[in-house]
GROMACS .gro file of N, CA, C and O in nm:
model
  440
    1GLY      N    1   1.474  -1.794  -5.705
    1GLY     CA    2   1.593  -1.694  -5.674
    1GLY      C    3   1.570  -1.627  -5.533
    1GLY      O    4   1.455  -1.638  -5.492
    2GLU      N    5   1.681  -1.557  -5.493
    2GLU     CA    6   1.657  -1.501  -5.364
    2GLU      C    7   1.702  -1.351  -5.368
    2GLU      O    8   1.817  -1.321  -5.464
    3ASP      N    9   1.645  -1.256  -5.314
    3ASP     CA   10   1.679  -1.099  -5.342
    3ASP      C   11   1.680  -1.044  -5.192
    3ASP      O   12   1.592  -1.044  -5.127
    4SER      N   13   1.803  -0.963  -5.181
    4SER     CA   14   1.806  -0.911  -5.040
    4SER      C   15   1.835  -0.763  -5.066
    4SER      O   16   1.926  -0.730  -5.145
    5ARG      N   17   1.809  -0.675  -4.976
    5ARG     CA   18   1.834  -0.536  -4.993
    5ARG      C   19   1.856  -0.477  -4.849
    5ARG      O   20   1.784  -0.519  -4.744
    6SER      N   21   1.971  -0.399  -4.831
    6SER     CA   22   1.984  -0.339  -4.705
    6SER      C   23   1.980  -0.180  -4.724
    6SER      O   24   2.032  -0.130  -4.847
    7PHE      N   25   1.930  -0.133  -4.635
    7PHE     CA   26   1.913   0.020  -4.636
    7PHE      C   27   1.969   0.080  -4.518
    7PHE      O   28   1.972   0.023  -4.391
    8HIS      N   29   2.044   0.204  -4.522
    8HIS     CA   30   2.098   0.265  -4.407
    8HIS      C   31   2.025   0.395  -4.410
    8HIS      O   32   2.060   0.475  -4.500
    9VAL      N   33   1.955   0.429  -4.300
    9VAL     CA   34   1.888   0.558  -4.316
    9VAL      C   35   1.934   0.629  -4.178
    9VAL      O   36   1.932   0.577  -4.075
   10SER      N   37   1.989   0.748  -4.192
   10SER     CA   38   2.024   0.832  -4.068
   10SER      C   39   1.932   0.937  -4.056
   10SER      O   40   1.921   1.037  -4.146
   11ILE      N   41   1.876   0.947  -3.934
   11ILE     CA   42   1.771   1.040  -3.920
   11ILE      C   43   1.855   1.160  -3.837
   11ILE      O   44   1.910   1.145  -3.736
   12GLN      N   45   1.877   1.268  -3.913
   12GLN     CA   46   1.951   1.376  -3.868
   12GLN      C   47   1.838   1.473  -3.793
   12GLN      O   48   1.722   1.441  -3.814
   13GLY      N   49   1.904   1.585  -3.747
   13GLY     CA   50   1.812   1.683  -3.684
   13GLY      C   51   1.732   1.742  -3.786
   13GLY      O   52   1.736   1.737  -3.907
   14THR      N   53   1.600   1.782  -3.759
   14THR     CA   54   1.498   1.836  -3.841
   14THR      C   55   1.509   1.978  -3.878
   14THR      O   56   1.531   2.051  -3.771
   15PRO      N   57   1.526   2.023  -3.994
   15PRO     CA   58   1.535   2.164  -4.034
   15PRO      C   59   1.449   2.254  -3.954
   15PRO      O   60   1.320   2.215  -3.957
   16PRO      N   61   1.481   2.367  -3.926
   16PRO     CA   62   1.371   2.455  -3.844
   16PRO      C   63   1.258   2.470  -3.934
   16PRO      O   64   1.135   2.467  -3.894
   17ASN      N   65   1.238   2.479  -4.047
   17ASN     CA   66   1.125   2.522  -4.136
   17ASN      C   67   1.037   2.397  -4.122
   17ASN      O   68   0.920   2.403  -4.151
   18MET      N   69   1.096   2.268  -4.147
   18MET     CA   70   1.018   2.161  -4.118
   18MET      C   71   0.966   2.150  -3.979
   18MET      O   72   0.830   2.100  -3.967
   19ALA      N   73   1.048   2.168  -3.876
   19ALA     CA   74   0.991   2.171  -3.735
   19ALA      C   75   0.886   2.249  -3.727
   19ALA      O   76   0.767   2.216  -3.657
   20SER      N   77   0.877   2.362  -3.772
   20SER     CA   78   0.775   2.470  -3.751
   20SER      C   79   0.649   2.433  -3.833
   20SER      O   80   0.524   2.472  -3.777
   21ALA      N   81   0.662   2.370  -3.938
   21ALA     CA   82   0.547   2.325  -4.017
   21ALA      C   83   0.485   2.189  -3.974
   21ALA      O   84   0.371   2.147  -4.002
   22GLY      N   85   0.574   2.128  -3.873
   22GLY     CA   86   0.530   2.004  -3.796
   22GLY      C   87   0.536   1.862  -3.900
   22GLY      O   88   0.464   1.773  -3.878
   23GLU      N   89   0.626   1.898  -4.001
   23GLU     CA   90   0.638   1.784  -4.098
   23GLU      C   91   0.754   1.678  -4.034
   23GLU      O   92   0.828   1.729  -3.976
   24ILE      N   93   0.726   1.558  -4.063
   24ILE     CA   94   0.808   1.451  -4.017
   24ILE      C   95   0.871   1.387  -4.155
   24ILE      O   96   0.818   1.352  -4.233
   25PRO      N   97   1.011   1.359  -4.165
   25PRO     CA   98   1.070   1.281  -4.256
   25PRO      C   99   1.017   1.172  -4.297
   25PRO      O  100   0.976   1.082  -4.205
   26ILE      N  101   0.974   1.122  -4.421
   26ILE     CA  102   0.948   0.983  -4.457
   26ILE      C  103   1.071   0.907  -4.493
   26ILE      O  104   1.150   0.946  -4.571
   27ILE      N  105   1.064   0.787  -4.429
   27ILE     CA  106   1.142   0.681  -4.481
   27ILE      C  107   1.099   0.578  -4.525
   27ILE      O  108   0.999   0.517  -4.482
   28THR      N  109   1.152   0.539  -4.653
   28THR     CA  110   1.063   0.430  -4.717
   28THR      C  111   1.163   0.293  -4.700
   28THR      O  112   1.293   0.310  -4.744
   29ALA      N  113   1.092   0.222  -4.672
   29ALA     CA  114   1.157   0.051  -4.661
   29ALA      C  115   1.058  -0.042  -4.762
   29ALA      O  116   0.963  -0.016  -4.810
   30VAL      N  117   1.137  -0.152  -4.799
   30VAL     CA  118   1.089  -0.245  -4.893
   30VAL      C  119   1.063  -0.355  -4.812
   30VAL      O  120   1.139  -0.408  -4.735
   31ALA      N  121   0.949  -0.409  -4.831
   31ALA     CA  122   0.893  -0.523  -4.742
   31ALA      C  123   0.998  -0.659  -4.779
   31ALA      O  124   1.055  -0.668  -4.875
   32GLY      N  125   1.033  -0.703  -4.670
   32GLY     CA  126   1.122  -0.815  -4.674
   32GLY      C  127   1.277  -0.772  -4.635
   32GLY      O  128   1.351  -0.868  -4.635
   33GLY      N  129   1.299  -0.651  -4.664
   33GLY     CA  130   1.432  -0.582  -4.655
   33GLY      C  131   1.478  -0.561  -4.517
   33GLY      O  132   1.401  -0.602  -4.408
   34GLN      N  133   1.576  -0.487  -4.503
   34GLN     CA  134   1.637  -0.450  -4.354
   34GLN      C  135   1.655  -0.305  -4.361
   34GLN      O  136   1.681  -0.242  -4.460
   35LEU      N  137   1.620  -0.256  -4.226
   35LEU     CA  138   1.615  -0.108  -4.211
   35LEU      C  139   1.703  -0.066  -4.087
   35LEU      O  140   1.680  -0.136  -3.996
   36LEU      N  141   1.789   0.022  -4.111
   36LEU     CA  142   1.881   0.058  -3.992
   36LEU      C  143   1.861   0.226  -3.972
   36LEU      O  144   1.900   0.292  -4.048
   37LEU      N  145   1.801   0.239  -3.848
   37LEU     CA  146   1.772   0.369  -3.812
   37LEU      C  147   1.874   0.409  -3.707
   37LEU      O  148   1.923   0.322  -3.635
   38GLU      N  149   1.916   0.546  -3.725
   38GLU     CA  150   2.029   0.610  -3.648
   38GLU      C  151   1.987   0.722  -3.559
   38GLU      O  152   1.913   0.809  -3.620
   39CYS      N  153   2.021   0.717  -3.432
   39CYS     CA  154   1.982   0.821  -3.339
   39CYS      C  155   2.100   0.904  -3.351
   39CYS      O  156   2.220   0.869  -3.328
   40PRO      N  157   2.090   1.032  -3.378
   40PRO     CA  158   2.201   1.127  -3.371
   40PRO      C  159   2.292   1.125  -3.246
   40PRO      O  160   2.234   1.099  -3.138
   41GLU      N  161   2.431   1.154  -3.229
   41GLU     CA  162   2.510   1.168  -3.123
   41GLU      C  163   2.448   1.266  -3.021
   41GLU      O  164   2.420   1.379  -3.067
   42GLY      N  165   2.439   1.238  -2.911
   42GLY     CA  166   2.414   1.337  -2.808
   42GLY      C  167   2.532   1.377  -2.706
   42GLY      O  168   2.633   1.363  -2.762
   43ALA      N  169   2.511   1.416  -2.586
   43ALA     CA  170   2.606   1.469  -2.496
   43ALA      C  171   2.692   1.344  -2.463
   43ALA      O  172   2.675   1.229  -2.469
   44GLU      N  173   2.819   1.377  -2.425
   44GLU     CA  174   2.899   1.278  -2.361
   44GLU      C  175   2.907   1.279  -2.225
   44GLU      O  176   2.895   1.389  -2.147
   45PRO      N  177   2.922   1.173  -2.143
   45PRO     CA  178   2.925   1.040  -2.188
   45PRO      C  179   2.803   0.993  -2.262
   45PRO      O  180   2.688   1.045  -2.230
   46GLN      N  181   2.803   0.904  -2.352
   46GLN     CA  182   2.682   0.879  -2.428
   46GLN      C  183   2.594   0.816  -2.332
   46GLN      O  184   2.600   0.733  -2.257
   47PRO      N  185   2.459   0.875  -2.337
   47PRO     CA  186   2.358   0.822  -2.264
   47PRO      C  187   2.293   0.707  -2.302
   47PRO      O  188   2.312   0.663  -2.430
   48ASP      N  189   2.227   0.623  -2.265
   48ASP     CA  190   2.123   0.522  -2.314
   48ASP      C  191   2.023   0.586  -2.402
   48ASP      O  192   1.966   0.682  -2.349
   49ILE      N  193   1.987   0.507  -2.473
   49ILE     CA  194   1.886   0.577  -2.576
   49ILE      C  195   1.778   0.472  -2.581
   49ILE      O  196   1.783   0.365  -2.612
   50GLU      N  197   1.669   0.523  -2.579
   50GLU     CA  198   1.533   0.445  -2.579
   50GLU      C  199   1.458   0.471  -2.728
   50GLU      O  200   1.458   0.585  -2.766
   51TRP      N  201   1.435   0.376  -2.790
   51TRP     CA  202   1.349   0.364  -2.913
   51TRP      C  203   1.195   0.361  -2.891
   51TRP      O  204   1.157   0.286  -2.820
   52GLN      N  205   1.124   0.441  -2.937
   52GLN     CA  206   0.976   0.446  -2.956
   52GLN      C  207   0.921   0.438  -3.101
   52GLN      O  208   0.979   0.486  -3.188
   53ARG      N  209   0.805   0.363  -3.106
   53ARG     CA  210   0.739   0.360  -3.229
   53ARG      C  211   0.571   0.405  -3.189
   53ARG      O  212   0.512   0.329  -3.094
   54GLU      N  213   0.527   0.508  -3.269
   54GLU     CA  214   0.403   0.544  -3.235
   54GLU      C  215   0.381   0.584  -3.096
   54GLU      O  216   0.275   0.539  -3.030
   55GLY      N  217   0.502   0.628  -3.022
   55GLY     CA  218   0.484   0.666  -2.889
   55GLY      C  219   0.498   0.570  -2.803
   55GLY      O  220   0.501   0.618  -2.663
   56SER      N  221   0.522   0.470  -2.827
   56SER     CA  222   0.539   0.349  -2.719
   56SER      C  223   0.678   0.303  -2.706
   56SER      O  224   0.733   0.287  -2.838
   57VAL      N  225   0.741   0.255  -2.614
   57VAL     CA  226   0.862   0.228  -2.610
   57VAL      C  227   0.871   0.084  -2.705
   57VAL      O  228   0.773  -0.009  -2.691
   58LEU      N  229   0.962   0.085  -2.773
   58LEU     CA  230   0.974  -0.027  -2.855
   58LEU      C  231   1.062  -0.143  -2.812
   58LEU      O  232   1.156  -0.131  -2.742
   59GLN      N  233   0.994  -0.263  -2.800
   59GLN     CA  234   1.049  -0.390  -2.736
   59GLN      C  235   1.115  -0.462  -2.848
   59GLN      O  236   1.089  -0.487  -2.957
   60GLU      N  237   1.259  -0.515  -2.811
   60GLU     CA  238   1.324  -0.596  -2.917
   60GLU      C  239   1.270  -0.724  -2.904
   60GLU      O  240   1.213  -0.785  -2.808
   61ASP      N  241   1.301  -0.776  -3.020
   61ASP     CA  242   1.249  -0.935  -3.052
   61ASP      C  243   1.358  -0.998  -3.157
   61ASP      O  244   1.455  -0.915  -3.191
   62ALA      N  245   1.306  -1.087  -3.234
   62ALA     CA  246   1.410  -1.155  -3.323
   62ALA      C  247   1.412  -1.049  -3.433
   62ALA      O  248   1.523  -1.073  -3.502
   63ARG      N  249   1.329  -0.969  -3.486
   63ARG     CA  250   1.338  -0.894  -3.599
   63ARG      C  251   1.379  -0.733  -3.558
   63ARG      O  252   1.424  -0.660  -3.658
   64ARG      N  253   1.368  -0.708  -3.437
   64ARG     CA  254   1.404  -0.554  -3.395
   64ARG      C  255   1.531  -0.572  -3.280
   64ARG      O  256   1.493  -0.597  -3.194
   65GLN      N  257   1.633  -0.526  -3.326
   65GLN     CA  258   1.736  -0.529  -3.239
   65GLN      C  259   1.786  -0.367  -3.211
   65GLN      O  260   1.792  -0.304  -3.311
   66VAL      N  261   1.813  -0.335  -3.102
   66VAL     CA  262   1.872  -0.213  -3.052
   66VAL      C  263   2.030  -0.230  -3.040
   66VAL      O  264   2.070  -0.325  -2.983
   67LEU      N  265   2.117  -0.147  -3.107
   67LEU     CA  266   2.251  -0.191  -3.118
   67LEU      C  267   2.323  -0.060  -3.067
   67LEU      O  268   2.284   0.059  -3.081
   68ALA      N  269   2.443  -0.086  -3.014
   68ALA     CA  270   2.528   0.021  -2.976
   68ALA      C  271   2.454   0.121  -2.867
   68ALA      O  272   2.479   0.232  -2.885
   69ARG      N  273   2.418   0.035  -2.763
   69ARG     CA  274   2.348   0.134  -2.657
   69ARG      C  275   2.234   0.214  -2.689
   69ARG      O  276   2.205   0.300  -2.649
   70GLY      N  277   2.180   0.181  -2.817
   70GLY     CA  278   2.046   0.250  -2.862
   70GLY      C  279   2.061   0.347  -2.973
   70GLY      O  280   1.980   0.395  -3.028
   71ARG      N  281   2.194   0.366  -3.020
   71ARG     CA  282   2.242   0.426  -3.109
   71ARG      C  283   2.182   0.413  -3.249
   71ARG      O  284   2.132   0.485  -3.337
   72PHE      N  285   2.149   0.255  -3.254
   72PHE     CA  286   2.088   0.233  -3.396
   72PHE      C  287   1.971   0.151  -3.355
   72PHE      O  288   1.989   0.062  -3.258
   73LEU      N  289   1.889   0.142  -3.442
   73LEU     CA  290   1.763   0.028  -3.440
   73LEU      C  291   1.770  -0.031  -3.568
   73LEU      O  292   1.751   0.033  -3.680
   74GLN      N  293   1.783  -0.163  -3.551
   74GLN     CA  294   1.773  -0.244  -3.688
   74GLN      C  295   1.651  -0.312  -3.703
   74GLN      O  296   1.615  -0.388  -3.591
   75LEU      N  297   1.582  -0.315  -3.804
   75LEU     CA  298   1.460  -0.398  -3.839
   75LEU      C  299   1.493  -0.502  -3.943
   75LEU      O  300   1.538  -0.445  -4.048
   76ARG      N  301   1.482  -0.622  -3.911
   76ARG     CA  302   1.491  -0.731  -4.022
   76ARG      C  303   1.356  -0.777  -4.080
   76ARG      O  304   1.264  -0.751  -3.994
   77ALA      N  305   1.358  -0.830  -4.202
   77ALA     CA  306   1.237  -0.873  -4.263
   77ALA      C  307   1.132  -0.794  -4.250
   77ALA      O  308   1.034  -0.814  -4.154
   78VAL      N  309   1.163  -0.652  -4.292
   78VAL     CA  310   1.050  -0.543  -4.261
   78VAL      C  311   0.912  -0.597  -4.329
   78VAL      O  312   0.925  -0.652  -4.435
   79ALA      N  313   0.819  -0.567  -4.258
   79ALA     CA  314   0.671  -0.581  -4.287
   79ALA      C  315   0.585  -0.471  -4.268
   79ALA      O  316   0.641  -0.373  -4.217
   80ALA      N  317   0.482  -0.465  -4.339
   80ALA     CA  318   0.386  -0.352  -4.331
   80ALA      C  319   0.344  -0.298  -4.176
   80ALA      O  320   0.352  -0.203  -4.161
   81ALA      N  321   0.356  -0.397  -4.098
   81ALA     CA  322   0.333  -0.370  -3.957
   81ALA      C  323   0.443  -0.285  -3.888
   81ALA      O  324   0.411  -0.208  -3.779
   82ASP      N  325   0.561  -0.288  -3.957
   82ASP     CA  326   0.655  -0.207  -3.907
   82ASP      C  327   0.647  -0.054  -3.943
   82ASP      O  328   0.732   0.042  -3.895
   83GLY      N  329   0.562  -0.011  -4.031
   83GLY     CA  330   0.546   0.122  -4.063
   83GLY      C  331   0.482   0.220  -3.952
   83GLY      O  332   0.419   0.137  -3.845
   84GLY      N  333   0.519   0.327  -3.945
   84GLY     CA  334   0.460   0.421  -3.856
   84GLY      C  335   0.579   0.503  -3.806
   84GLY      O  336   0.691   0.530  -3.870
   85GLU      N  337   0.566   0.594  -3.697
   85GLU     CA  338   0.636   0.686  -3.645
   85GLU      C  339   0.751   0.626  -3.553
   85GLU      O  340   0.705   0.589  -3.438
   86TYR      N  341   0.873   0.660  -3.586
   86TYR     CA  342   0.984   0.626  -3.475
   86TYR      C  343   1.053   0.740  -3.437
   86TYR      O  344   1.080   0.853  -3.519
   87SER      N  345   1.090   0.729  -3.303
   87SER     CA  346   1.160   0.832  -3.248
   87SER      C  347   1.267   0.765  -3.146
   87SER      O  348   1.251   0.663  -3.096
   88CYS      N  349   1.367   0.866  -3.103
   88CYS     CA  350   1.484   0.796  -3.015
   88CYS      C  351   1.475   0.909  -2.893
   88CYS      O  352   1.443   1.034  -2.937
   89ARG      N  353   1.503   0.870  -2.775
   89ARG     CA  354   1.522   0.959  -2.666
   89ARG      C  355   1.614   0.915  -2.564
   89ARG      O  356   1.634   0.794  -2.540
   90ALA      N  357   1.716   1.008  -2.525
   90ALA     CA  358   1.818   0.971  -2.440
   90ALA      C  359   1.783   0.971  -2.303
   90ALA      O  360   1.673   1.057  -2.255
   91THR      N  361   1.816   0.869  -2.224
   91THR     CA  362   1.791   0.868  -2.079
   91THR      C  363   1.924   0.863  -2.010
   91THR      O  364   2.038   0.782  -2.037
   92GLY      N  365   1.923   0.961  -1.910
   92GLY     CA  366   2.051   0.980  -1.824
   92GLY      C  367   2.068   0.883  -1.736
   92GLY      O  368   1.985   0.797  -1.690
   93ASP      N  369   2.191   0.885  -1.667
   93ASP     CA  370   2.212   0.775  -1.554
   93ASP      C  371   2.120   0.796  -1.441
   93ASP      O  372   2.114   0.690  -1.368
   94ASN      N  373   2.069   0.906  -1.422
   94ASN     CA  374   1.978   0.927  -1.296
   94ASN      C  375   1.834   0.900  -1.321
   94ASN      O  376   1.730   0.913  -1.262
   95GLY      N  377   1.805   0.832  -1.459
   95GLY     CA  378   1.672   0.798  -1.488
   95GLY      C  379   1.612   0.918  -1.557
   95GLY      O  380   1.491   0.885  -1.607
   96ASP      N  381   1.646   1.037  -1.560
   96ASP     CA  382   1.580   1.136  -1.637
   96ASP      C  383   1.579   1.105  -1.787
   96ASP      O  384   1.669   1.062  -1.827
   97THR      N  385   1.471   1.148  -1.846
   97THR     CA  386   1.458   1.133  -1.966
   97THR      C  387   1.458   1.267  -2.054
   97THR      O  388   1.411   1.352  -1.998
   98GLY      N  389   1.536   1.281  -2.167
   98GLY     CA  390   1.515   1.401  -2.224
   98GLY      C  391   1.407   1.410  -2.321
   98GLY      O  392   1.306   1.309  -2.341
   99ASP      N  393   1.409   1.511  -2.401
   99ASP     CA  394   1.303   1.525  -2.502
   99ASP      C  395   1.322   1.426  -2.604
   99ASP      O  396   1.454   1.383  -2.633
  100THR      N  397   1.198   1.395  -2.664
  100THR     CA  398   1.211   1.295  -2.780
  100THR      C  399   1.291   1.342  -2.879
  100THR      O  400   1.280   1.473  -2.918
  101GLY      N  401   1.389   1.268  -2.944
  101GLY     CA  402   1.464   1.320  -3.053
  101GLY      C  403   1.390   1.338  -3.198
  101GLY      O  404   1.282   1.331  -3.199
  102PRO      N  405   1.478   1.337  -3.281
  102PRO     CA  406   1.427   1.341  -3.406
  102PRO      C  407   1.339   1.230  -3.450
  102PRO      O  408   1.357   1.106  -3.405
  103ARG      N  409   1.233   1.266  -3.539
  103ARG     CA  410   1.135   1.155  -3.558
  103ARG      C  411   1.145   1.124  -3.708
  103ARG      O  412   1.180   1.195  -3.803
  104GLY      N  413   1.125   1.013  -3.752
  104GLY     CA  414   1.094   0.976  -3.868
  104GLY      C  415   0.963   0.874  -3.899
  104GLY      O  416   0.948   0.788  -3.798
  105ARG      N  417   0.906   0.891  -3.999
  105ARG     CA  418   0.790   0.826  -4.037
  105ARG      C  419   0.841   0.717  -4.150
  105ARG      O  420   0.870   0.738  -4.249
  106VAL      N  421   0.815   0.581  -4.122
  106VAL     CA  422   0.855   0.454  -4.188
  106VAL      C  423   0.719   0.419  -4.279
  106VAL      O  424   0.624   0.407  -4.224
  107ARG      N  425   0.754   0.425  -4.412
  107ARG     CA  426   0.656   0.361  -4.489
  107ARG      C  427   0.697   0.237  -4.561
  107ARG      O  428   0.813   0.237  -4.622
  108VAL      N  429   0.636   0.128  -4.563
  108VAL     CA  430   0.668   0.016  -4.617
  108VAL      C  431   0.609  -0.023  -4.752
  108VAL      O  432   0.488  -0.014  -4.753
  109HIS      N  433   0.673  -0.066  -4.874
  109HIS     CA  434   0.632  -0.078  -4.986
  109HIS      C  435   0.677  -0.232  -5.032
  109HIS      O  436   0.770  -0.278  -4.991
  110GLY      N  437   0.591  -0.273  -5.120
  110GLY     CA  438   0.606  -0.409  -5.165
  110GLY      C  439   0.536  -0.491  -5.088
  110GLY      O  440   0.518  -0.622  -5.073
   0.00000   0.00000   0.00000
């Protein structure tokens, strides 16, 4: 048999008490499943958004795709190696980069 699961995880702004404590939200994913991370809406016009994993720019491949000019990051066939801290950052037309946005730590189970 075959079993598939899809998850939609929306990373919203971190509550102030969590930010002051330095805590990062935990996002749980199931190995072999799909994960969709969302970067919250920013200023208009919508800037391009860059995704990072563990502080390094995330490169797209067959399993990792950036959708809607960076608004979403889709991970397919999630594996243990996909675990770690993810963040998104808006980049303006002039190349300036804003502060790194909300962060989330992905943990893979199964």
